[in-house]
Amino acid sequence: MKKKQPNLLFIMPDEFRQMSMGFLGQDPTLTPCINRLAEESLCLPNAVSSYPVCSPYRASLFTGQYPWRNGVVGNCNTSTAQFGVYLSPGKTTLTDVLADGGYECGYVGKYHLDTPEPKDFDYIESRRGDGKVWDAFTPPHRRHKINFWYSYGCNDKHFKPHYWHNDDKVEDVREVEEWAPAHEADVVMRYLKNEDDRLRDSDKPFALFWSPNPPHMPFDQVPDSYKALYADRTPEELLTRPNALREPAPEIPENQRAERDAFRETATRHVANYFAAVSGIDEQVGKILDTLEHCGLAEDTIVIFTSDHGDMMGSHSLMYKGLWYDECFKVPFLIRWPGRIVPGKKDFFLNPADIMPTLLGLTGLECPTGVEGQNLAAGLTADWTPARDEGYYINPAVNARGVQDHRYYFVVVRDHHDEELTILYDREADPFQQENIAASHPEVVAAMRGRLEEWLLRTDDVWVRK
């Protein structure tokens, strides 16, 4: 009798930076449950968010493609809808392949891969102060064969989230009066327990994706019980990175340098709240891992803990996401598969587009054509190093591209006159990216520029003029 394929549990909080996993000893966060998971997992410290913004990361995760091929070249909202920025139903995604391969697929939490429709405006989150509608209802035919759905588009009301469940119509939106990650964790645990086979076919393997919105802003929308964990710590005791609240480097875009005082104030006011949300997520992860164990599912389930991107949180006197710095670019990546993946650490790079082919490789399913990422499954289960071992950075919003290897990080930024600024960091000598050494290392710049050009050609980037 053929052994059932492994289950997949993919946990992806939004804006959870890599250095906020407490076991790394960087941010002074309290994450006992994630620490325990790390002891049982393989950690990839060079997992990166190639385009460190919500929708582009998620699109690369599910399609195995980079933005110029999957079409999600920015966040999904009403300002980008006219350019077709959403995950097309015509794309073959990770969940399409898993479902066709016999998996029950589920999704809980923030999706942020669909475009807001004017006909839905009465039922989705209203227009924000920036004039955009960010939320969206995803009808069943656009869910890429996900048959358990408890999700929404992009709603930042952490204490009053809303969801659509399975066959709900847009007008059936369900509003909840509870901190969103705690509520969603209960949904995930019910799915895992699957009493009376009501939520899934227990004879099939499952692939469940859970994406809580916190620690994404608004940072202060976190329960007091988690805030209390950091109440006696000053901002200076929490913002411990050597680059925290430092003068912005000259390579920072001018509009962001101009915000330095506001960003510093935001970081000092909210770092405790951000870390509180990190600890809140940690507690929910612990509950879910305990449920896996109690249900007898832990041995047969691949568990992944990661994030779509990080947050600057005062480093270089900056806030939020999108830039090339490690606080945005580096993401957690823990993967546990008892008996198959040896716990520890491996330092090869994992880009978002690599996740789809890698998970399909682990489950024994064939990767569809058009995937640009690498299948790194052998690197997880055996002593193997990928042929292309680099982290790729892209952000059209700041008109920047970059490539990182184990020694150097090279970034090119173009201004609106098409003039280029080149940036080079020595990752060994300058791990906090405080000194641009491009001018004194022209030979390294030339070599890294060549490697970046290969990425641009490989991903059909618009920077390459044909």
XYZ file of C-alpha atoms in Angstrom:
466
model
C 0.000 0.000 0.000
C 1.390 3.386 -1.020
C 2.328 5.627 1.886
C 0.252 8.773 2.116
C 2.077 11.938 1.140
C 3.072 14.262 3.983
C 0.675 16.921 5.177
C 1.754 20.560 4.841
C 1.169 23.263 7.442
C 2.478 26.599 6.186
C 2.437 29.409 8.779
C 3.143 32.897 7.420
C 2.535 35.928 9.672
C 2.796 39.282 7.911
C 5.773 41.618 8.470
C 7.543 39.291 10.934
C 11.241 40.047 10.533
C 13.778 37.274 10.824
C 15.694 38.811 13.731
C 12.545 38.800 15.884
C 12.773 35.036 16.386
C 14.060 34.994 19.940
C 16.393 31.997 19.607
C 18.611 34.010 17.242
C 19.589 36.321 20.104
C 19.093 39.503 18.075
C 15.842 41.324 18.903
C 15.025 40.882 22.638
C 11.757 39.088 21.903
C 10.022 36.368 23.905
C 9.186 33.504 21.528
C 9.369 30.229 23.486
C 7.133 28.282 21.092
C 9.019 29.353 17.964
C 12.261 28.591 19.815
C 10.988 25.080 20.496
C 9.994 24.658 16.861
C 13.473 25.835 15.825
C 15.089 23.114 17.943
C 13.106 20.548 15.942
C 13.544 22.226 12.533
C 16.029 23.121 9.865
C 16.640 26.881 9.892
C 17.542 28.742 6.697
C 19.073 32.079 7.779
C 19.464 33.136 4.142
C 15.773 32.941 3.334
C 14.877 36.251 1.692
C 11.844 38.164 0.490
C 12.922 39.101 -3.031
C 10.272 41.824 -3.244
C 9.645 42.601 0.440
C 6.012 43.672 0.122
C 2.883 41.596 0.850
C 1.272 40.767 -2.498
C 4.451 40.276 -4.590
C 5.904 37.834 -2.071
C 2.685 35.828 -1.924
C 2.406 35.694 -5.704
C 5.973 34.379 -6.003
C 5.288 31.833 -3.262
C 2.256 30.421 -5.034
C 3.395 30.646 -8.670
C 7.121 29.956 -8.397
C 7.613 33.007 -10.616
C 9.032 36.481 -10.126
C 6.833 39.589 -10.524
C 7.322 40.343 -14.212
C 6.009 36.887 -15.116
C 3.303 36.380 -12.499
C 1.952 39.925 -12.984
C 1.905 40.949 -9.321
C 4.363 43.843 -9.570
C 3.013 45.661 -6.505
C 0.423 45.399 -3.777
C -3.123 44.545 -4.808
C -5.484 47.504 -4.330
C -7.648 49.865 -6.367
C -4.664 51.903 -7.585
C -2.979 48.873 -9.154
C -6.098 47.036 -10.342
C -6.068 48.931 -13.659
C -2.662 47.385 -14.389
C -3.837 43.832 -13.751
C -1.982 43.490 -10.445
C -3.592 40.419 -8.921
C -3.102 36.664 -9.043
C -4.771 35.596 -12.264
C -7.079 32.570 -12.169
C -5.237 31.445 -15.298
C -2.001 30.908 -13.408
C -1.101 27.421 -12.196
C -0.317 27.741 -8.510
C 1.070 25.593 -5.742
C -2.431 24.799 -4.472
C -3.623 23.875 -7.976
C -0.862 21.272 -8.239
C -1.365 20.023 -4.688
C -5.125 19.637 -5.204
C -4.612 17.805 -8.492
C -2.113 15.576 -6.675
C -4.674 14.470 -4.099
C -4.353 17.115 -1.401
C -7.090 18.840 0.546
C -6.102 22.506 0.458
C -7.076 25.141 3.029
C -6.370 28.825 3.576
C -6.938 30.849 6.750
C -6.240 34.557 7.236
C -4.887 37.287 4.987
C -4.731 36.476 1.259
C -4.039 39.840 -0.427
C -3.759 38.465 -3.943
C -7.032 39.678 -5.429
C -8.208 43.017 -6.715
C -11.026 44.999 -5.066
C -14.186 45.081 -7.195
C -16.429 48.189 -7.049
C -19.517 45.952 -6.778
C -18.109 44.629 -3.477
C -17.339 47.987 -1.861
C -20.339 47.838 0.502
C -18.995 44.678 2.138
C -15.195 44.961 2.139
C -12.988 47.287 4.176
C -13.696 50.884 3.175
C -11.388 53.282 1.386
C -8.412 54.240 3.561
C -6.787 57.594 4.166
C -4.518 57.010 1.175
C -7.601 56.955 -1.051
C -7.230 53.254 -1.888
C -9.364 50.214 -1.206
C -7.089 47.364 -0.156
C -9.508 44.625 0.856
C -11.051 42.180 -1.610
C -13.500 39.310 -1.781
C -12.150 36.251 -3.603
C -14.955 34.150 -5.130
C -14.521 30.363 -5.245
C -13.492 30.221 -8.902
C -10.461 32.417 -8.125
C -9.179 30.391 -5.171
C -6.960 27.999 -7.100
C -8.624 24.806 -5.869
C -8.470 25.734 -2.193
C -11.581 24.006 -0.860
C -11.442 25.169 2.778
C -11.537 28.955 2.796
C -11.624 31.211 5.854
C -10.033 34.344 4.545
C -10.168 37.973 3.454
C -8.136 40.234 1.218
C -6.429 42.938 3.257
C -8.157 44.245 6.372
C -6.034 45.891 9.052
C -8.588 45.866 11.872
C -6.861 43.354 14.125
C -9.516 43.536 16.864
C -12.435 43.423 14.446
C -11.417 41.217 11.521
C -13.808 39.876 8.942
C -13.814 36.719 6.840
C -15.570 34.808 4.118
C -15.980 31.082 4.679
C -16.244 28.531 1.872
C -19.446 29.283 -0.088
C -20.199 32.657 1.525
C -21.254 35.328 -0.913
C -19.665 38.749 -0.545
C -22.682 40.036 1.393
C -22.286 37.169 3.895
C -19.131 38.730 5.364
C -18.501 37.548 8.935
C -17.294 40.161 11.424
C -15.509 38.928 14.527
C -14.853 40.693 17.850
C -11.557 39.013 18.770
C -7.841 39.501 18.125
C -7.462 38.083 14.638
C -4.529 35.669 15.212
C -6.244 34.078 18.233
C -9.493 33.641 16.312
C -7.718 32.222 13.278
C -5.652 29.845 15.400
C -8.923 28.381 16.699
C -10.048 27.862 13.085
C -6.735 26.182 12.242
C -7.015 23.899 15.278
C -10.562 22.906 14.321
C -9.321 22.085 10.835
C -6.562 19.899 12.233
C -8.901 18.111 14.646
C -11.462 17.654 11.856
C -14.178 16.228 14.075
C -16.519 13.878 12.183
C -14.585 14.651 8.971
C -16.611 17.846 8.613
C -13.815 20.129 7.372
C -11.724 17.866 5.144
C -11.391 14.323 3.856
C -9.156 12.682 6.449
C -8.152 9.979 3.971
C -6.274 12.595 1.962
C -3.196 14.586 2.950
C -3.866 18.238 3.654
C -2.041 21.451 2.787
C -3.131 24.248 5.106
C -1.856 27.815 4.801
C -2.324 30.211 7.711
C -1.435 33.876 7.287
C -2.206 36.052 10.332
C -1.895 39.788 9.701
C 0.015 40.874 12.865
C 2.703 41.893 13.595
C 1.755 44.069 10.591
C 0.559 47.548 11.555
C -1.499 49.030 13.249
C 1.088 48.000 15.811
C -0.936 49.062 18.849
C -3.795 46.659 18.072
C -2.458 43.841 20.242
C -3.912 42.439 23.495
C -2.706 43.942 26.768
C -1.508 40.544 27.978
C 1.209 40.572 25.318
C 1.994 44.257 25.777
C 2.654 43.506 29.451
C 5.594 41.294 28.460
C 7.532 44.390 27.352
C 5.980 47.071 29.577
C 9.083 47.510 31.756
C 11.509 47.844 28.835
C 12.534 51.183 27.378
C 12.752 51.714 23.602
C 16.538 51.823 23.975
C 16.462 48.379 25.604
C 14.369 46.997 22.765
C 15.963 48.692 19.743
C 19.280 46.915 20.202
C 20.540 46.654 16.623
C 23.685 48.744 16.075
C 22.016 50.507 13.133
C 18.884 51.435 15.105
C 17.917 55.120 15.019
C 21.139 55.963 13.183
C 21.324 58.731 10.600
C 19.910 57.444 7.293
C 22.564 56.586 4.725
C 22.812 58.785 1.608
C 21.580 55.926 -0.582
C 18.166 56.033 1.088
C 15.464 57.555 -1.173
C 15.063 61.247 -0.398
C 11.369 60.975 0.470
C 12.229 58.417 3.161
C 15.208 60.372 4.519
C 12.853 63.309 4.951
C 10.690 61.173 7.236
C 13.529 60.218 9.585
C 12.224 62.111 12.623
C 8.702 60.722 12.198
C 10.097 57.221 11.644
C 12.256 57.433 14.768
C 9.266 58.530 16.807
C 7.155 55.709 15.400
C 9.829 53.122 16.146
C 10.356 54.236 19.745
C 6.603 54.418 20.332
C 5.740 51.083 18.749
C 8.675 48.705 19.082
C 7.172 47.272 22.296
C 3.837 46.808 20.517
C 5.520 45.129 17.544
C 7.364 42.717 19.818
C 4.144 42.135 21.768
C 2.432 41.038 18.562
C 5.413 38.775 17.820
C 4.898 37.115 21.213
C 1.167 36.882 20.531
C 1.822 35.072 17.273
C 4.257 32.825 19.107
C 1.590 31.715 21.572
C -0.826 30.843 18.754
C 1.896 28.868 16.972
C 2.436 26.919 20.177
C -1.254 26.050 20.446
C -1.313 24.837 16.861
C 1.831 22.721 17.267
C 0.334 21.161 20.409
C -2.833 20.361 18.469
C -0.815 18.670 15.725
C 0.815 16.528 18.396
C -2.420 15.685 20.210
C -4.087 14.699 16.932
C -1.249 12.346 16.029
C -0.374 14.409 12.962
C 3.043 15.782 13.884
C 5.123 12.920 12.469
C 3.408 13.083 9.082
C 3.281 16.856 8.678
C 5.823 19.232 7.164
C 5.596 22.447 9.207
C 6.971 25.698 7.756
C 7.215 28.962 9.672
C 8.099 31.998 7.583
C 6.899 35.504 6.663
C 6.299 37.606 3.573
C 8.807 40.298 4.635
C 10.170 42.077 7.682
C 10.001 45.603 9.076
C 12.721 48.232 9.488
C 11.426 49.221 12.965
C 13.870 52.097 13.403
C 16.958 50.590 11.762
C 18.672 53.310 9.714
C 15.915 55.580 11.134
C 13.436 53.927 8.771
C 10.124 52.134 9.169
C 8.045 49.518 7.447
C 9.067 47.484 4.407
C 10.151 47.422 0.759
C 13.811 48.444 0.974
C 16.837 46.200 0.456
C 18.022 46.172 4.063
C 18.068 42.864 5.915
C 15.401 44.030 8.380
C 12.974 43.911 5.412
C 14.750 41.447 3.147
C 15.534 38.575 5.541
C 12.601 36.412 6.656
C 12.219 33.503 9.072
C 12.277 30.069 7.524
C 11.954 27.035 9.763
C 10.960 23.681 8.296
C 10.215 20.597 10.379
C 9.636 17.108 8.979
C 10.388 14.471 11.627
C 12.591 11.659 10.377
C 13.188 13.277 6.978
C 14.714 16.712 7.580
C 17.545 16.851 10.112
C 17.255 19.804 12.519
C 20.019 22.360 12.375
C 21.022 25.172 10.052
C 21.935 25.467 6.373
C 23.012 28.717 4.808
C 22.036 28.412 1.146
C 19.700 31.102 -0.177
C 15.973 30.552 -0.477
C 14.056 33.026 -2.638
C 10.225 33.121 -2.550
C 9.913 31.584 -6.023
C 11.910 28.579 -4.794
C 9.277 27.579 -2.254
C 6.712 26.181 -4.704
C 9.082 23.817 -6.575
C 10.774 22.838 -3.310
C 7.523 21.846 -1.588
C 6.393 19.973 -4.683
C 9.750 18.199 -4.659
C 9.245 17.161 -1.041
C 5.750 15.837 -1.777
C 6.796 14.019 -4.957
C 4.608 16.091 -7.277
C 5.722 17.372 -10.658
C 6.426 21.055 -11.094
C 4.454 22.806 -13.868
C 6.143 24.534 -16.767
C 6.969 28.210 -16.423
C 8.275 28.006 -12.846
C 11.376 30.177 -12.350
C 12.349 29.102 -8.844
C 14.710 26.262 -7.964
C 13.715 22.956 -6.417
C 15.848 22.984 -3.263
C 14.327 19.850 -1.723
C 17.650 18.003 -1.912
C 19.240 20.805 0.092
C 16.710 20.230 2.866
C 16.940 16.449 3.036
C 20.555 15.753 2.003
C 24.028 17.259 1.772
C 23.531 19.303 -1.386
C 24.168 22.884 -2.457
C 22.223 24.631 -5.242
C 24.051 25.641 -8.412
C 22.657 29.179 -8.166
C 23.149 30.268 -4.576
C 22.103 33.927 -4.397
C 19.374 36.106 -2.986
C 17.561 38.307 -5.484
C 16.092 41.731 -4.640
C 13.563 43.735 -6.647
C 11.336 46.694 -5.876
C 9.901 48.733 -8.777
C 8.387 51.204 -6.286
C 11.878 52.504 -5.430
C 13.284 51.440 -8.838
C 15.927 49.203 -7.317
C 17.346 45.759 -8.037
C 19.977 43.742 -6.213
C 21.742 40.442 -5.717
C 23.346 39.010 -2.572
C 25.822 36.206 -2.118
C 27.549 34.925 0.999
C 30.072 37.782 1.025
C 28.570 40.795 -0.752
C 25.231 42.513 -1.278
C 24.996 44.618 -4.435
C 22.090 46.988 -5.154
C 21.405 49.391 -8.018
C 18.921 52.257 -7.594
C 17.762 54.338 -10.586
C 16.319 57.806 -10.160
C 13.674 59.425 -12.377
C 16.421 60.705 -14.690
C 17.660 57.121 -15.173
C 20.835 57.891 -13.268
C 22.131 54.954 -11.270
C 23.405 54.726 -7.718
C 25.411 51.569 -6.977
C 25.566 50.160 -3.454
C 27.867 47.436 -2.162
C 27.937 46.039 1.358
C 30.492 43.605 2.742
C 28.283 41.174 4.639
C 31.168 39.854 6.754
C 32.741 43.162 7.775
C 29.492 45.147 7.852
C 26.566 42.868 8.797
C 24.331 45.828 9.620
C 24.788 47.475 6.201
C 26.136 50.798 7.381
C 28.901 51.456 4.820
C 28.569 51.562 1.042
C 31.959 50.392 -0.291
C 31.081 50.403 -4.004
C 33.494 53.227 -4.876
C 36.509 51.426 -3.386
C 35.720 47.971 -4.832
C 35.123 48.434 -8.591
C 36.130 44.862 -9.417
C 33.527 43.444 -7.021
C 30.913 45.858 -8.364
C 31.623 44.692 -11.929
C 31.338 41.026 -10.979
C 28.147 41.519 -8.984
C 26.674 43.686 -11.741
C 27.171 40.801 -14.153
C 25.374 38.439 -11.813
C 22.528 40.906 -11.398
C 22.208 41.213 -15.186
C 21.783 37.429 -15.355
C 18.887 37.684 -12.888
C 17.280 40.493 -14.873
C 17.445 38.472 -18.086
C 16.281 35.277 -16.406
C 13.214 36.953 -14.877
C 12.296 39.019 -17.954
C 12.774 42.252 -15.994
C 11.679 45.507 -17.626
C 15.079 46.981 -16.747
C 16.486 44.984 -19.682
C 15.837 47.009 -22.803
C 15.434 44.784 -25.851
